[in-house]
PDB file of C-alpha atoms in Angstrom:
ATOM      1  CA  UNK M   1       0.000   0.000   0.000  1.00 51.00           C
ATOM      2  CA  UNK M   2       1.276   3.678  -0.834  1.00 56.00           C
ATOM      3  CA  UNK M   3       0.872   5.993   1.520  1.00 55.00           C
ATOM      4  CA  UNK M   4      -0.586   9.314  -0.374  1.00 62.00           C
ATOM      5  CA  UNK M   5      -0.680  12.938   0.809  1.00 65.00           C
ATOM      6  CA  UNK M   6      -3.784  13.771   2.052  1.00 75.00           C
ATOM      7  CA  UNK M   7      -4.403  10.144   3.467  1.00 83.00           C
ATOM      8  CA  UNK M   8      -5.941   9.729   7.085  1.00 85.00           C
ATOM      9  CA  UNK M   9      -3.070   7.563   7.502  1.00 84.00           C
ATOM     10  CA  UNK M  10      -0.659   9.941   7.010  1.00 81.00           C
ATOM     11  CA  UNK M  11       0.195  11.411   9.923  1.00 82.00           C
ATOM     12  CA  UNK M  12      -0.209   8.417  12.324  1.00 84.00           C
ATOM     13  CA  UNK M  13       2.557   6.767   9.873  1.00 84.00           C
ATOM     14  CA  UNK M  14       4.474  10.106  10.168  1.00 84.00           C
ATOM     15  CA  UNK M  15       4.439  10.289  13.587  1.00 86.00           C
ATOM     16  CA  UNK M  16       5.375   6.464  14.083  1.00 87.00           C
ATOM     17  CA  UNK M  17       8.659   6.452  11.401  1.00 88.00           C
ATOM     18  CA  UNK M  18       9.788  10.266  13.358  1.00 90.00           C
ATOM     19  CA  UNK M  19       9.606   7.884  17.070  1.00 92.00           C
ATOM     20  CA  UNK M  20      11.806   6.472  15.504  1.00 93.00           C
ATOM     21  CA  UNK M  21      14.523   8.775  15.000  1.00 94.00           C
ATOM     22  CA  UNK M  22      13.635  10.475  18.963  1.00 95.00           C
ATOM     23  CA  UNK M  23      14.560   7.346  20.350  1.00 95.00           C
ATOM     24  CA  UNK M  24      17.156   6.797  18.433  1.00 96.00           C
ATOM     25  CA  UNK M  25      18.578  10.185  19.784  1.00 96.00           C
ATOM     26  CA  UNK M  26      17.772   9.674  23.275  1.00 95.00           C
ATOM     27  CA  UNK M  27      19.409   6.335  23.565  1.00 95.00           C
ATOM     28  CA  UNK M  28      22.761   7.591  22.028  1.00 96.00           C
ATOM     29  CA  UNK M  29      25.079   8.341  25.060  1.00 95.00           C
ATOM     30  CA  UNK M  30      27.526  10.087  22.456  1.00 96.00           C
ATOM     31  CA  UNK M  31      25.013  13.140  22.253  1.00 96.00           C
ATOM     32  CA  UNK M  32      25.074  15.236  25.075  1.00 95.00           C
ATOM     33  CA  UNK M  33      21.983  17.233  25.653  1.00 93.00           C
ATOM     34  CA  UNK M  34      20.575  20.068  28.299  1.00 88.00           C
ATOM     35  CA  UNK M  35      20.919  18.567  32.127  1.00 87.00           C
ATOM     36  CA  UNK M  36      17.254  18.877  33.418  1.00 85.00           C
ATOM     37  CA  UNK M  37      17.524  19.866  37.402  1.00 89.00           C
ATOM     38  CA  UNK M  38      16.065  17.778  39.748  1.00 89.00           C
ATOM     39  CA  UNK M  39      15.614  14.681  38.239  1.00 86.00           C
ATOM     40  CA  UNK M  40      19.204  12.811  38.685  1.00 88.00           C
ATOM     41  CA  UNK M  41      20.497  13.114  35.534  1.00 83.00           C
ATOM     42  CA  UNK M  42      18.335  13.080  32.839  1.00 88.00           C
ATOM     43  CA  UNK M  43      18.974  14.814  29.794  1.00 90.00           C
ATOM     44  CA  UNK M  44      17.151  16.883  27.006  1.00 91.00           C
ATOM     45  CA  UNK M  45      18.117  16.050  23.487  1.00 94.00           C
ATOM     46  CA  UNK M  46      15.495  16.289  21.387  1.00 94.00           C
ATOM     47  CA  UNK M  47      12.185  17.958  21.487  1.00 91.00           C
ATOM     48  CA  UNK M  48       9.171  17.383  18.351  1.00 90.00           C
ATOM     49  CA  UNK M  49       6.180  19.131  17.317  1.00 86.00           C
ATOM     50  CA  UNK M  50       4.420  18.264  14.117  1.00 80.00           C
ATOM     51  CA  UNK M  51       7.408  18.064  11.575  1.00 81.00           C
ATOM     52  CA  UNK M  52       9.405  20.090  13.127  1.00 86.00           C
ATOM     53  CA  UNK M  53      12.554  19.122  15.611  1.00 90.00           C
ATOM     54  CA  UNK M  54      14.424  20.877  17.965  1.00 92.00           C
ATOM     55  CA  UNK M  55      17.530  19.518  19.396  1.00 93.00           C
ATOM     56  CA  UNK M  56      20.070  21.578  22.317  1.00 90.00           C
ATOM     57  CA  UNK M  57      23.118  19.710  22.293  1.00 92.00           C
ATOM     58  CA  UNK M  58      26.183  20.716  24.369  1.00 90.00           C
ATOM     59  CA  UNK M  59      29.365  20.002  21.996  1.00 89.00           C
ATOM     60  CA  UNK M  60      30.159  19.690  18.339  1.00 89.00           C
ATOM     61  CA  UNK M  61      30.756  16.161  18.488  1.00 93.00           C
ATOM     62  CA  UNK M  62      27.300  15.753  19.837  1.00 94.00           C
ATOM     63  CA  UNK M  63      26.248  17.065  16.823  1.00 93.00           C
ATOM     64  CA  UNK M  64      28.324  15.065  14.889  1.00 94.00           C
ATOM     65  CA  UNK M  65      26.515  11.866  16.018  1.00 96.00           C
ATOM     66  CA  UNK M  66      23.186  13.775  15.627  1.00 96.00           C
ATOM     67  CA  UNK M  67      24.306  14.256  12.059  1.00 95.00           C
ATOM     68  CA  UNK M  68      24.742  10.745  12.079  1.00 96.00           C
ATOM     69  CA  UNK M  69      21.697   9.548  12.751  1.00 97.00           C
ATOM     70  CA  UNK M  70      19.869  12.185  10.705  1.00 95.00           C
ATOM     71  CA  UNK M  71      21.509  10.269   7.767  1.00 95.00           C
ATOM     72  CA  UNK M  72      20.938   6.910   8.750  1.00 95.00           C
ATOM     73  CA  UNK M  73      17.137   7.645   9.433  1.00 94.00           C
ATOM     74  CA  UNK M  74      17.265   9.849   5.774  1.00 93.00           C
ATOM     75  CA  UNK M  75      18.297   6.661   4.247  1.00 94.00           C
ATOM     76  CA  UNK M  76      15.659   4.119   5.987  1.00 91.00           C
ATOM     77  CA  UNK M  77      12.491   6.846   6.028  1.00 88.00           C
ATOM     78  CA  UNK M  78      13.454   8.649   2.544  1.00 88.00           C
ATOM     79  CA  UNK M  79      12.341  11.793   4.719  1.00 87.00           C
ATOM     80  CA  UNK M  80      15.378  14.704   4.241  1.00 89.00           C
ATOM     81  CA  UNK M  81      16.654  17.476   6.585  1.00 89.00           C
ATOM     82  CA  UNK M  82      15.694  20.676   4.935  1.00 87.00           C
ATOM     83  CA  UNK M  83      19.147  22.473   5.746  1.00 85.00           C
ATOM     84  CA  UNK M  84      18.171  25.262   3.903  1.00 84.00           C
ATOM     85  CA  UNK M  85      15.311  25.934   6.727  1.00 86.00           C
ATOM     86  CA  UNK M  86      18.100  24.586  10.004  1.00 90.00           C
ATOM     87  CA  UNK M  87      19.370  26.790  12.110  1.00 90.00           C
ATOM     88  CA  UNK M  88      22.172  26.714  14.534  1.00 91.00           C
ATOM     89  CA  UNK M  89      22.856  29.116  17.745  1.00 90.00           C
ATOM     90  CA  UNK M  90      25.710  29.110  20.057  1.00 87.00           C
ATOM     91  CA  UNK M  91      24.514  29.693  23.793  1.00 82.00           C
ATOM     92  CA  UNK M  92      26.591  30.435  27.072  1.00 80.00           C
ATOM     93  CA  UNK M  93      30.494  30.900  26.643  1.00 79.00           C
ATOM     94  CA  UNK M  94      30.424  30.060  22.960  1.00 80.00           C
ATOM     95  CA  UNK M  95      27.869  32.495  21.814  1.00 80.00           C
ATOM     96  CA  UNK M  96      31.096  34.218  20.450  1.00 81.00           C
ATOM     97  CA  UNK M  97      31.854  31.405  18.243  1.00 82.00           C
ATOM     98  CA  UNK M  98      31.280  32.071  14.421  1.00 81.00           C
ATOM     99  CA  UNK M  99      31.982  28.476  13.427  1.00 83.00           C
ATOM    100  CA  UNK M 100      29.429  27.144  11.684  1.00 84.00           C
ATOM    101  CA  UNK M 101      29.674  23.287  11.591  1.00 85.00           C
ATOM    102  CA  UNK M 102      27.979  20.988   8.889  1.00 86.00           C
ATOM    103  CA  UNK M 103      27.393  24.065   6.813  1.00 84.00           C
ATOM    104  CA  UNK M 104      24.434  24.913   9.499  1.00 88.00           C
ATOM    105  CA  UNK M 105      23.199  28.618   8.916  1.00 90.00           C
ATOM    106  CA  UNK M 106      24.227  30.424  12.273  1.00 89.00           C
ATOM    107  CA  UNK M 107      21.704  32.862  13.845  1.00 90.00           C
ATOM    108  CA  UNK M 108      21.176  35.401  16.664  1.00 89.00           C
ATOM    109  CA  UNK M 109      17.790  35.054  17.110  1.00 91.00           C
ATOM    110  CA  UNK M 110      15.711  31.359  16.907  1.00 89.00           C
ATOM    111  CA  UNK M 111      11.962  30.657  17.250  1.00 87.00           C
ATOM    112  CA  UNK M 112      11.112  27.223  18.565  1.00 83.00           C
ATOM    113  CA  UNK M 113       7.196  27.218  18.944  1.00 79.00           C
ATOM    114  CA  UNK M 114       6.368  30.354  19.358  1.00 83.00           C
ATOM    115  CA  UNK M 115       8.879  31.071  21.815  1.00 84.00           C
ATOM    116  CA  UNK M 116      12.297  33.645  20.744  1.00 87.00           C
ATOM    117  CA  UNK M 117      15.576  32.675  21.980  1.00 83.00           C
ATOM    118  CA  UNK M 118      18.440  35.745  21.684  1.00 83.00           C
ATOM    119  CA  UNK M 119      21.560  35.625  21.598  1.00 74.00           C
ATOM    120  CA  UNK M 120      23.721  38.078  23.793  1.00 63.00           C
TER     121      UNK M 120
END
């Protein structure tokens, strides 16, 4: 069975195949995500609404293996990063950093559901 746009299927199947690549992130102990107080240890990685993702990772090599599994996910769910729609903010003591690793399109200012983050 194909799946069509517009099928009442669709996003129950969507939302199924992107569990897959949440997990995926959460179980990786080579991504490093946002300590959450009081609650001995746990981490925040990655956060989904709808199609859209939101990840707050603490070092480049956690992004690295975040690229990672962004591919291998690509390859199984034929879904793509739109990388012309990512971006990428240094916070804390890197917010002076004006590297810009994978090719990710830096920015001062991010939305992530309605909410503005600054940088500064």
């Amino acid at each position: 069975m194909i799946d069509r746009q517009g099928c009442p299927l669709s996003p129950l199947l969507y939302v199924l195949i992107s569990e897959v690549l949440s997990t995926e992130v959460r179980k990786c102990k080579e991504i490093k995500g946002f300590l959450l107080p009081g609650v001995g240890g746990l981490q925040s990685k990655i956060s989904q609404y709808a199609d859209d993702a939101s990840c707050i990772l603490k070092s480049e090599v956690s992004l690295g293996n975040l690229i990672r599994i962004i591919e291998k996910y690509e390859a199984g769910s034929g879904a793509k990063l739109n990388t012309a729609r990512t971006e990428a903010m240094w916070l804390g003591r890197w917010r002076a950093n004006d590297a810009t690793p994978f090719g990710l399109k830096l920015v001062s200012k991010m939305r992530i559901l309605g909410v503005f983050f600054l940088m500064g």
